[in-house]
Coordinates of N, CA and C in Angstrom, one line a residue:
M1 N 19.2 18.9 1.3 CA 20.1 17.7 1.2 C 19.6 16.8 0.0
P2 N 20.5 16.6 -0.9 CA 20.1 15.7 -2.0 C 19.9 14.3 -1.5
L3 N 18.9 13.6 -2.0 CA 18.5 12.3 -1.6 C 18.8 11.3 -2.8
P4 N 19.2 10.1 -2.5 CA 19.7 9.2 -3.5 C 18.7 8.4 -4.3
I5 N 17.5 8.3 -3.8 CA 16.5 7.4 -4.5 C 15.3 8.3 -5.0
A6 N 14.9 8.2 -6.2 CA 13.8 8.9 -6.8 C 12.8 7.9 -7.4
L7 N 11.5 8.0 -7.0 CA 10.5 7.2 -7.5 C 9.4 8.1 -8.1
F8 N 8.7 7.6 -9.2 CA 7.6 8.3 -9.8 C 6.5 7.4 -10.2
W9 N 5.3 7.7 -9.9 CA 4.2 6.9 -10.3 C 3.1 7.8 -11.0
E10 N 2.4 7.2 -11.9 CA 1.3 7.8 -12.5 C 0.0 7.2 -11.9
R11 N -1.0 8.0 -11.7 CA -2.2 7.5 -11.1 C -3.0 6.8 -12.2
R12 N -3.8 5.8 -11.8 CA -4.7 5.1 -12.7 C -6.2 5.4 -12.4
D13 N -6.5 5.8 -11.2 CA -7.9 6.1 -10.8 C -8.3 7.5 -11.2
V14 N -7.4 8.4 -11.2 CA -7.7 9.8 -11.6 C -6.5 10.3 -12.3
S15 N -6.6 11.5 -13.0 CA -5.5 12.1 -13.5 C -4.6 12.6 -12.4
G16 N -3.3 12.2 -12.4 CA -2.4 12.6 -11.3 C -1.1 11.8 -11.4
A17 N -0.3 12.1 -10.4 CA 1.1 11.5 -10.3 C 1.6 11.7 -8.9
E18 N 2.7 11.0 -8.6 CA 3.4 11.1 -7.4 C 4.9 11.0 -7.6
H19 N 5.7 11.9 -7.0 CA 7.1 11.9 -7.1 C 7.7 11.9 -5.7
V20 N 8.7 11.1 -5.4 CA 9.2 11.1 -4.0 C 10.7 10.9 -4.1
L21 N 11.5 11.5 -3.2 CA 12.9 11.4 -3.0 C 13.1 10.7 -1.7
L22 N 14.0 9.7 -1.6 CA 14.2 9.0 -0.3 C 15.6 8.7 0.0
E23 N 15.8 8.5 1.3 CA 17.1 8.0 1.8 C 16.6 6.9 2.8
T24 N 17.2 5.6 2.6 CA 16.7 4.5 3.4 C 17.8 3.8 4.2
R25 N 19.0 4.3 4.3 CA 20.1 3.6 4.9 C 20.0 3.5 6.4
A26 N 19.4 4.5 7.1 CA 19.2 4.4 8.5 C 17.8 4.9 8.9
G27 N 16.9 4.0 8.6 CA 15.5 4.4 8.6 C 15.2 5.2 7.4
W28 N 13.9 5.6 7.2 CA 13.5 6.3 6.0 C 13.5 7.8 6.3
Y29 N 13.9 8.5 5.3 CA 13.6 10.0 5.2 C 13.1 10.2 3.8
A30 N 11.9 10.7 3.6 CA 11.3 10.9 2.3 C 10.6 12.3 2.2
R31 N 10.8 12.9 1.0 CA 10.0 14.1 0.6 C 9.3 13.8 -0.7
G32 N 8.0 14.1 -0.7 CA 7.3 13.7 -1.9 C 6.2 14.7 -2.2
T33 N 5.7 14.7 -3.4 CA 4.5 15.5 -3.9 C 3.6 14.6 -4.7
A34 N 2.3 14.6 -4.4 CA 1.3 13.9 -5.2 C 0.3 14.9 -5.7
L35 N -0.1 14.7 -7.0 CA -1.0 15.6 -7.6 C -2.2 14.8 -8.1
A36 N -3.4 15.3 -7.9 CA -4.6 14.6 -8.4 C -5.7 15.6 -8.8
A37 N -6.5 15.2 -9.8 CA -7.5 16.1 -10.3 C -8.9 15.9 -9.6
A38 N -9.0 14.9 -8.7 CA -10.3 14.6 -8.1 C -10.0 14.2 -6.6
P39 N -10.9 14.4 -5.7 CA -12.3 14.9 -5.9 C -12.3 16.4 -6.3
V40 N -11.3 17.1 -5.9 CA -11.0 18.5 -6.5 C -9.5 18.5 -6.8
A41 N -9.1 19.4 -7.7 CA -7.7 19.4 -8.0 C -6.9 19.9 -6.8
Y42 N -5.8 19.1 -6.5 CA -5.0 19.4 -5.3 C -3.6 19.0 -5.5
A43 N -2.7 19.6 -4.7 CA -1.3 19.1 -4.6 C -1.1 18.7 -3.1
C44 N -0.4 17.6 -2.9 CA -0.2 17.1 -1.6 C 1.3 17.0 -1.4
H45 N 1.9 17.7 -0.5 CA 3.3 17.7 -0.2 C 3.5 17.0 1.1
Y46 N 4.5 16.1 1.2 CA 4.7 15.3 2.5 C 6.1 15.1 2.8
E47 N 6.4 14.9 4.0 CA 7.7 14.6 4.5 C 7.6 13.5 5.6
L48 N 8.3 12.4 5.4 CA 8.2 11.2 6.2 C 9.5 10.8 6.8
Q49 N 9.5 10.5 8.1 CA 10.7 10.0 8.8 C 10.3 8.7 9.6
T50 N 11.1 7.6 9.5 CA 10.9 6.4 10.3 C 12.1 6.2 11.2
D51 N 11.8 5.4 12.2 CA 12.9 4.9 13.0 C 13.7 3.8 12.2
G52 N 14.8 3.4 12.8 CA 15.7 2.4 12.1 C 15.0 1.1 11.8
D53 N 13.9 0.7 12.6 CA 13.2 -0.5 12.4 C 12.1 -0.4 11.4
G54 N 11.9 0.8 10.9 CA 10.8 1.1 9.9 C 9.6 1.6 10.5
T55 N 9.5 1.7 11.8 CA 8.3 2.3 12.4 C 8.2 3.8 12.1
T56 N 7.0 4.3 11.7 CA 6.8 5.7 11.4 C 7.1 6.5 12.6
A57 N 7.9 7.5 12.5 CA 8.2 8.4 13.6 C 7.5 9.8 13.4
R58 N 7.4 10.2 12.2 CA 6.8 11.5 11.9 C 6.4 11.6 10.4
L59 N 5.2 12.2 10.2 CA 4.7 12.5 8.9 C 4.1 13.8 8.9
D60 N 4.6 14.7 8.1 CA 4.1 16.0 7.9 C 3.4 16.1 6.5
V61 N 2.2 16.6 6.4 CA 1.5 16.6 5.1 C 0.8 18.0 5.0
R62 N 0.9 18.5 3.7 CA 0.2 19.7 3.4 C -0.6 19.5 2.1
T63 N -1.8 19.8 2.0 CA -2.6 19.8 0.8 C -3.1 21.2 0.5
E64 N -3.2 21.5 -0.8 CA -3.6 22.8 -1.2 C -4.3 22.8 -2.6
G65 N -5.3 23.6 -2.7 CA -6.0 23.8 -4.0 C -6.5 25.2 -4.1
A66 N -7.4 25.5 -5.0 CA -7.9 26.8 -5.3 C -8.7 27.3 -4.1
G67 N -8.2 28.3 -3.3 CA -9.0 28.9 -2.2 C -8.8 28.2 -0.9
W68 N -7.9 27.2 -0.8 CA -7.9 26.5 0.5 C -6.5 25.8 0.7
A69 N -6.1 25.5 1.9 CA -4.9 24.8 2.2 C -5.1 24.1 3.6
R70 N -4.5 22.9 3.7 CA -4.6 22.2 5.0 C -3.3 21.6 5.3
G71 N -3.1 21.3 6.6 CA -1.9 20.7 7.1 C -2.1 19.8 8.2
V72 N -1.3 18.7 8.4 CA -1.4 17.8 9.5 C 0.0 17.3 9.8
R73 N 0.3 17.1 11.1 CA 1.6 16.5 11.5 C 1.2 15.4 12.5
L74 N 1.8 14.2 12.2 CA 1.7 13.0 13.0 C 3.1 12.7 13.6
E75 N 3.1 12.5 14.9 CA 4.4 12.1 15.6 C 4.1 10.9 16.5
L76 N 4.9 9.9 16.4 CA 4.7 8.7 17.2 C 5.9 8.6 18.2
A77 N 5.5 8.6 19.5 CA 6.5 8.4 20.6 C 5.9 7.6 21.7
A78 N 6.7 6.6 22.1 CA 6.3 5.7 23.2 C 4.9 5.1 22.9
G79 N 4.7 4.7 21.6 CA 3.5 4.0 21.3 C 2.2 4.9 21.1
R80 N 2.4 6.2 21.3 CA 1.2 7.1 21.2 C 1.4 8.2 20.2
W81 N 0.4 8.5 19.5 CA 0.4 9.5 18.4 C 0.1 10.9 18.9
R82 N 0.8 11.9 18.5 CA 0.5 13.3 18.7 C 0.2 13.8 17.3
I83 N -1.0 14.4 17.2 CA -1.5 14.8 15.9 C -2.0 16.3 16.0
T84 N -1.5 17.1 15.1 CA -2.0 18.5 15.0 C -2.4 18.8 13.6
G85 N -3.5 19.5 13.4 CA -4.0 19.9 12.1 C -4.2 21.4 12.0
S86 N -4.2 21.9 10.8 CA -4.4 23.3 10.5 C -5.2 23.4 9.2
E87 N -5.9 24.6 9.0 CA -6.5 24.8 7.8 C -6.7 26.3 7.5
Q88 N -6.7 26.6 6.2 CA -6.9 28.0 5.7 C -7.9 27.9 4.6
G89 N -8.7 28.9 4.4 CA -9.6 28.9 3.3 C -10.7 28.0 3.5
D90 N -11.4 27.5 2.4 CA -12.6 26.7 2.5 C -12.6 25.5 1.5
L91 N -12.0 24.4 2.0 CA -12.1 23.2 1.2 C -13.5 22.7 1.0
D92 N -14.4 22.9 2.0 CA -15.7 22.4 1.8 C -16.4 23.1 0.7
A93 N -16.2 24.4 0.5 CA -16.8 25.1 -0.7 C -16.4 24.5 -2.0
A94 N -15.1 24.2 -2.1 CA -14.6 23.6 -3.3 C -15.2 22.2 -3.6
L95 N -15.3 21.4 -2.5 CA -15.9 20.0 -2.6 C -17.4 20.1 -3.0
V96 N -18.1 21.0 -2.3 CA -19.6 21.1 -2.6 C -19.8 21.5 -4.0
A97 N -19.0 22.5 -4.5 CA -19.1 23.0 -5.9 C -18.8 21.9 -6.9
A98 N -18.0 20.9 -6.5 CA -17.7 19.8 -7.4 C -18.7 18.6 -7.2
G99 N -19.7 18.8 -6.4 CA -20.7 17.8 -6.2 C -20.3 16.7 -5.1
H100 N -19.4 17.0 -4.2 CA -19.0 16.1 -3.2 C -19.4 16.5 -1.8
A101 N -19.4 15.6 -0.8 CA -19.7 15.9 0.5 C -18.7 16.8 1.2
R102 N -19.0 17.5 2.2 CA -18.0 18.3 3.0 C -17.0 17.3 3.7
A103 N -15.9 17.9 4.0 CA -14.8 17.1 4.5 C -14.7 17.3 6.0
A104 N -14.2 16.2 6.7 CA -13.9 16.3 8.1 C -12.7 17.2 8.3
S105 N -12.5 17.7 9.6 CA -11.4 18.6 9.9 C -10.1 17.8 9.8
P106 N -9.0 18.5 9.5 CA -7.7 17.9 9.5 C -7.3 17.4 10.9
G107 N -6.6 16.3 11.0 CA -6.2 15.8 12.3 C -7.1 14.7 12.8
S108 N -7.1 14.4 14.1 CA -7.9 13.4 14.7 C -8.5 13.9 16.0
E109 N -9.8 13.5 16.2 CA -10.5 13.9 17.4 C -10.0 13.1 18.6
D110 N -9.5 11.9 18.4 CA -9.1 11.0 19.5 C -7.9 10.2 19.0
P111 N -6.7 10.7 19.1 CA -5.5 10.0 18.8 C -5.3 8.7 19.5
D112 N -5.9 8.5 20.7 CA -5.7 7.3 21.5 C -6.3 6.1 20.7
L113 N -7.2 6.3 19.8 CA -7.7 5.2 19.0 C -6.6 4.6 18.1
L114 N -5.5 5.3 17.9 CA -4.5 4.8 17.0 C -3.4 4.1 17.8
Y115 N -3.6 3.9 19.1 CA -2.6 3.1 19.9 C -2.4 1.7 19.3
G116 N -1.2 1.4 19.1 CA -0.9 0.1 18.5 C -0.6 0.2 17.0
A117 N -0.8 1.3 16.4 CA -0.4 1.5 15.0 C 1.0 2.0 14.9
F118 N 1.8 1.3 14.0 CA 3.2 1.6 13.8 C 3.5 2.2 12.5
D119 N 2.5 2.3 11.6 CA 2.6 2.8 10.2 C 1.6 3.9 10.0
A120 N 2.0 4.9 9.2 CA 1.1 5.9 8.7 C 0.9 5.6 7.2
D121 N -0.4 5.7 6.8 CA -0.8 5.4 5.4 C -1.4 6.7 4.8
L122 N -0.7 7.3 3.9 CA -1.2 8.5 3.3 C -2.0 8.2 2.1
G123 N -3.3 8.6 2.1 CA -4.2 8.1 1.1 C -3.9 8.3 -0.4
C124 N -3.1 9.3 -0.7 CA -2.8 9.6 -2.1 C -1.4 9.0 -2.5
S125 N -0.7 8.3 -1.6 CA 0.7 8.0 -1.8 C 0.9 6.5 -1.9
L126 N 1.6 6.1 -3.0 CA 1.9 4.7 -3.1 C 3.2 4.3 -2.3
V127 N 4.0 5.3 -1.9 CA 5.2 5.0 -1.2 C 4.9 4.5 0.2
T128 N 3.8 4.9 0.9 CA 3.5 4.5 2.2 C 3.1 3.0 2.3
N129 N 2.6 2.5 1.2 CA 2.3 1.0 1.2 C 3.6 0.2 1.4
S130 N 4.7 0.8 1.0 CA 6.0 0.0 1.1 C 6.5 0.0 2.6
L131 N 5.9 0.9 3.5 CA 6.4 0.9 4.8 C 6.2 -0.5 5.5
P132 N 5.0 -1.0 5.6 CA 4.8 -2.3 6.2 C 5.5 -3.5 5.5
I133 N 5.5 -3.4 4.1 CA 6.1 -4.4 3.3 C 7.6 -4.6 3.7
R134 N 8.3 -3.5 3.8 CA 9.7 -3.5 4.2 C 9.9 -3.8 5.7
R135 N 9.1 -3.1 6.5 CA 9.3 -3.3 7.9 C 9.1 -4.7 8.4
L136 N 8.1 -5.5 7.8 CA 7.8 -6.8 8.1 C 8.6 -7.9 7.3
G137 N 9.4 -7.4 6.3 CA 10.1 -8.3 5.4 C 9.2 -9.2 4.6
L138 N 8.1 -8.7 4.1 CA 7.1 -9.5 3.5 C 7.6 -10.1 2.1
L139 N 8.6 -9.6 1.5 CA 9.0 -10.2 0.2 C 9.7 -11.5 0.4
T140 N 10.2 -11.7 1.6 CA 10.9 -13.0 1.9 C 10.1 -13.8 3.0
A141 N 8.9 -13.3 3.3 CA 8.1 -14.1 4.3 C 7.4 -15.2 3.7
E142 N 6.9 -16.1 4.5 CA 6.2 -17.3 4.0 C 4.9 -16.9 3.3
P143 N 4.8 -17.3 2.0 CA 3.6 -16.9 1.2 C 2.3 -17.5 1.9
G144 N 1.3 -16.6 1.8 CA 0.0 -17.0 2.3 C -0.3 -16.7 3.8
V145 N 0.7 -16.3 4.5 CA 0.6 -16.0 5.9 C 0.2 -14.5 6.0
S146 N -1.0 -14.2 6.5 CA -1.4 -12.8 6.6 C -1.0 -12.1 7.8
H147 N -0.8 -10.7 7.6 CA -0.3 -9.9 8.7 C -1.4 -8.8 8.9
R148 N -2.1 -8.8 10.0 CA -3.1 -7.7 10.2 C -2.5 -6.6 11.0
L149 N -2.7 -5.4 10.4 CA -2.1 -4.2 11.0 C -3.2 -3.1 11.3
S150 N -2.9 -2.4 12.4 CA -3.6 -1.1 12.6 C -2.7 0.0 12.2
V151 N -3.3 0.9 11.3 CA -2.5 2.0 10.8 C -3.2 3.3 11.0
A152 N -2.4 4.4 11.0 CA -2.9 5.8 11.0 C -3.1 6.2 9.6
W153 N -4.4 6.2 9.2 CA -4.7 6.5 7.7 C -5.1 7.9 7.6
V154 N -4.3 8.6 6.7 CA -4.5 10.0 6.5 C -5.3 10.2 5.2
R155 N -6.6 10.6 5.3 CA -7.4 10.8 4.2 C -7.0 12.1 3.4
V156 N -7.1 12.1 2.1 CA -6.7 13.2 1.3 C -7.9 13.5 0.3
P157 N -8.2 14.8 0.2 CA -7.4 16.0 0.6 C -7.7 16.6 2.0
S158 N -8.7 15.9 2.7 CA -9.1 16.5 4.0 C -8.0 16.5 5.1
L159 N -7.2 15.5 5.0 CA -6.1 15.3 6.0 C -6.7 14.9 7.4
E160 N -7.9 14.3 7.4 CA -8.5 13.7 8.5 C -7.7 12.4 8.8
V161 N -7.4 12.1 10.1 CA -6.6 10.9 10.4 C -7.5 10.0 11.2
V162 N -7.6 8.7 10.7 CA -8.4 7.8 11.3 C -7.7 6.4 11.5
Q163 N -8.1 5.6 12.4 CA -7.6 4.3 12.5 C -8.2 3.4 11.5
A164 N -7.3 2.6 10.9 CA -7.8 1.6 9.8 C -7.1 0.3 10.0
D165 N -7.8 -0.8 9.8 CA -7.3 -2.1 9.8 C -6.9 -2.5 8.4
Q166 N -5.7 -3.0 8.3 CA -5.3 -3.5 6.9 C -4.6 -4.8 7.1
I167 N -4.7 -5.6 6.0 CA -4.1 -6.9 6.0 C -3.1 -7.0 4.8
Y168 N -1.9 -7.4 5.1 CA -0.9 -7.6 4.1 C -0.5 -9.1 4.0
T169 N -0.6 -9.7 2.9 CA -0.3 -11.2 2.7 C 0.7 -11.4 1.6
P170 N 1.9 -11.9 1.9 CA 2.9 -12.2 0.9 C 2.4 -13.3 0.0
L171 N 2.6 -13.1 -1.3 CA 2.1 -14.1 -2.3 C 3.3 -14.8 -3.0
G172 N 4.5 -14.4 -2.7 CA 5.7 -14.9 -3.4 C 5.9 -14.1 -4.7
G173 N 7.1 -14.2 -5.3 CA 7.4 -13.5 -6.5 C 7.2 -12.0 -6.5
N174 N 7.6 -11.4 -5.3 CA 7.6 -9.9 -5.2 C 6.2 -9.4 -5.3
R175 N 5.2 -10.2 -4.9 CA 3.8 -9.8 -4.9 C 3.2 -9.9 -3.5
V176 N 2.5 -8.9 -3.1 CA 1.9 -8.8 -1.8 C 0.4 -8.4 -1.9
R177 N -0.5 -9.1 -1.3 CA -1.9 -8.7 -1.3 C -2.2 -7.7 -0.2
Y178 N -2.8 -6.6 -0.6 CA -3.2 -5.6 0.4 C -4.7 -5.7 0.5
A179 N -5.3 -5.6 1.7 CA -6.7 -5.7 1.8 C -7.1 -4.8 3.0
S180 N -8.3 -4.1 2.8 CA -8.9 -3.4 3.9 C -10.3 -4.0 4.0
E181 N -11.2 -3.4 4.8 CA -12.5 -3.9 5.0 C -13.3 -4.0 3.7
T182 N -13.0 -3.1 2.7 CA -13.9 -3.0 1.5 C -13.1 -3.2 0.2
F183 N -11.8 -3.5 0.3 CA -11.0 -3.4 -0.9 C -9.8 -4.4 -0.8
S184 N -9.4 -4.9 -1.9 CA -8.1 -5.7 -1.9 C -7.5 -5.5 -3.3
A185 N -6.1 -5.6 -3.3 CA -5.4 -5.5 -4.6 C -4.1 -6.3 -4.4
D186 N -3.6 -6.9 -5.4 CA -2.3 -7.6 -5.4 C -1.2 -6.6 -5.9
L187 N -0.4 -6.2 -5.0 CA 0.7 -5.2 -5.3 C 1.9 -6.0 -5.9
T188 N 2.5 -5.4 -6.9 CA 3.8 -5.9 -7.4 C 4.9 -4.9 -6.9
C189 N 6.0 -5.5 -6.4 CA 7.1 -4.7 -5.8 C 8.4 -5.0 -6.5
D190 N 9.3 -4.1 -6.4 CA 10.7 -4.4 -6.8 C 11.4 -5.1 -5.7
D191 N 12.7 -5.4 -5.9 CA 13.4 -6.2 -5.0 C 13.6 -5.5 -3.6
E192 N 13.5 -4.2 -3.6 CA 13.6 -3.4 -2.4 C 12.3 -3.2 -1.6
G193 N 11.2 -3.7 -2.2 CA 9.9 -3.6 -1.5 C 9.2 -2.4 -1.9
F194 N 9.6 -1.6 -2.9 CA 8.9 -0.4 -3.3 C 7.8 -0.9 -4.3
V195 N 6.6 -0.3 -4.2 CA 5.5 -0.7 -5.1 C 5.8 -0.3 -6.5
V196 N 5.7 -1.2 -7.4 CA 5.8 -1.0 -8.9 C 4.4 -0.8 -9.5
D197 N 3.5 -1.7 -9.1 CA 2.2 -1.7 -9.7 C 1.1 -1.9 -8.6
Y198 N 0.2 -1.0 -8.5 CA -0.9 -1.1 -7.6 C -2.2 -1.0 -8.5
P199 N -2.8 -2.2 -8.8 CA -3.9 -2.2 -9.7 C -5.0 -1.3 -9.3
G200 N -5.5 -0.4 -10.2 CA -6.6 0.5 -9.9 C -6.1 1.8 -9.3
L201 N -4.9 1.9 -8.9 CA -4.4 3.1 -8.2 C -3.2 3.8 -8.9
G202 N -2.2 3.0 -9.2 CA -1.0 3.6 -9.8 C 0.0 2.7 -10.3
R203 N 0.9 3.2 -11.2 CA 1.9 2.3 -11.7 C 3.2 3.2 -11.8
R204 N 4.3 2.6 -11.4 CA 5.6 3.3 -11.4 C 6.1 3.4 -12.9
V205 N 6.6 4.5 -13.2 CA 7.0 4.8 -14.6 C 8.5 5.0 -14.7
T206 N 9.2 5.1 -13.6 CA 10.7 5.2 -13.6 C 11.2 4.3 -12.5
P207 N 12.3 3.6 -12.7 CA 12.9 2.7 -11.6 C 13.6 3.6 -10.6
A208 N 13.9 2.9 -9.4 CA 14.7 3.6 -8.4 C 16.0 4.0 -9.0
A209 N 16.5 5.2 -8.6 CA 17.8 5.7 -9.1 C 18.9 5.0 -8.3

């Protein structure tokens, strides 16, 4: 099915890019691909569906590189996440050969830790930062009032799913401050709430279609 919105970002932290096609009229439906050269070269393909209120309903992710492939599916129903992971080949061998630590298994050992999370955050994707920005109406919210969220954070390329606390603070002028326990950045968005500039991570190079 052709989708009406196309967004494209170039990465700033590593060599890479992200392209996504979206439909947002009755909840989100998105299909995207992210490419990155580190920590090992990989492609990440994802499919995202939200409810009409912007709550994540389903996220399917597949990562693949030389000699390995992984997948994970997250589904939210009645406030609880169901998470299934799969893997083929040996990502650990590729990571160790590149001088990195081994990866955790795809999925989550205890999905109940994610209770109360309404957003999924895909580590390699700039589009998932727009989920809480749009869901909470942060571009028109009172500047300086912080919103603390629990999210299902999908690490890439391992596809391990962990609970993460994140804070979004509207700053006015289509800017929103994103913060985690160890990091913060002031995101610039377009009028629809899609990220245009994420300092240190990525910058959009084409406007929404």
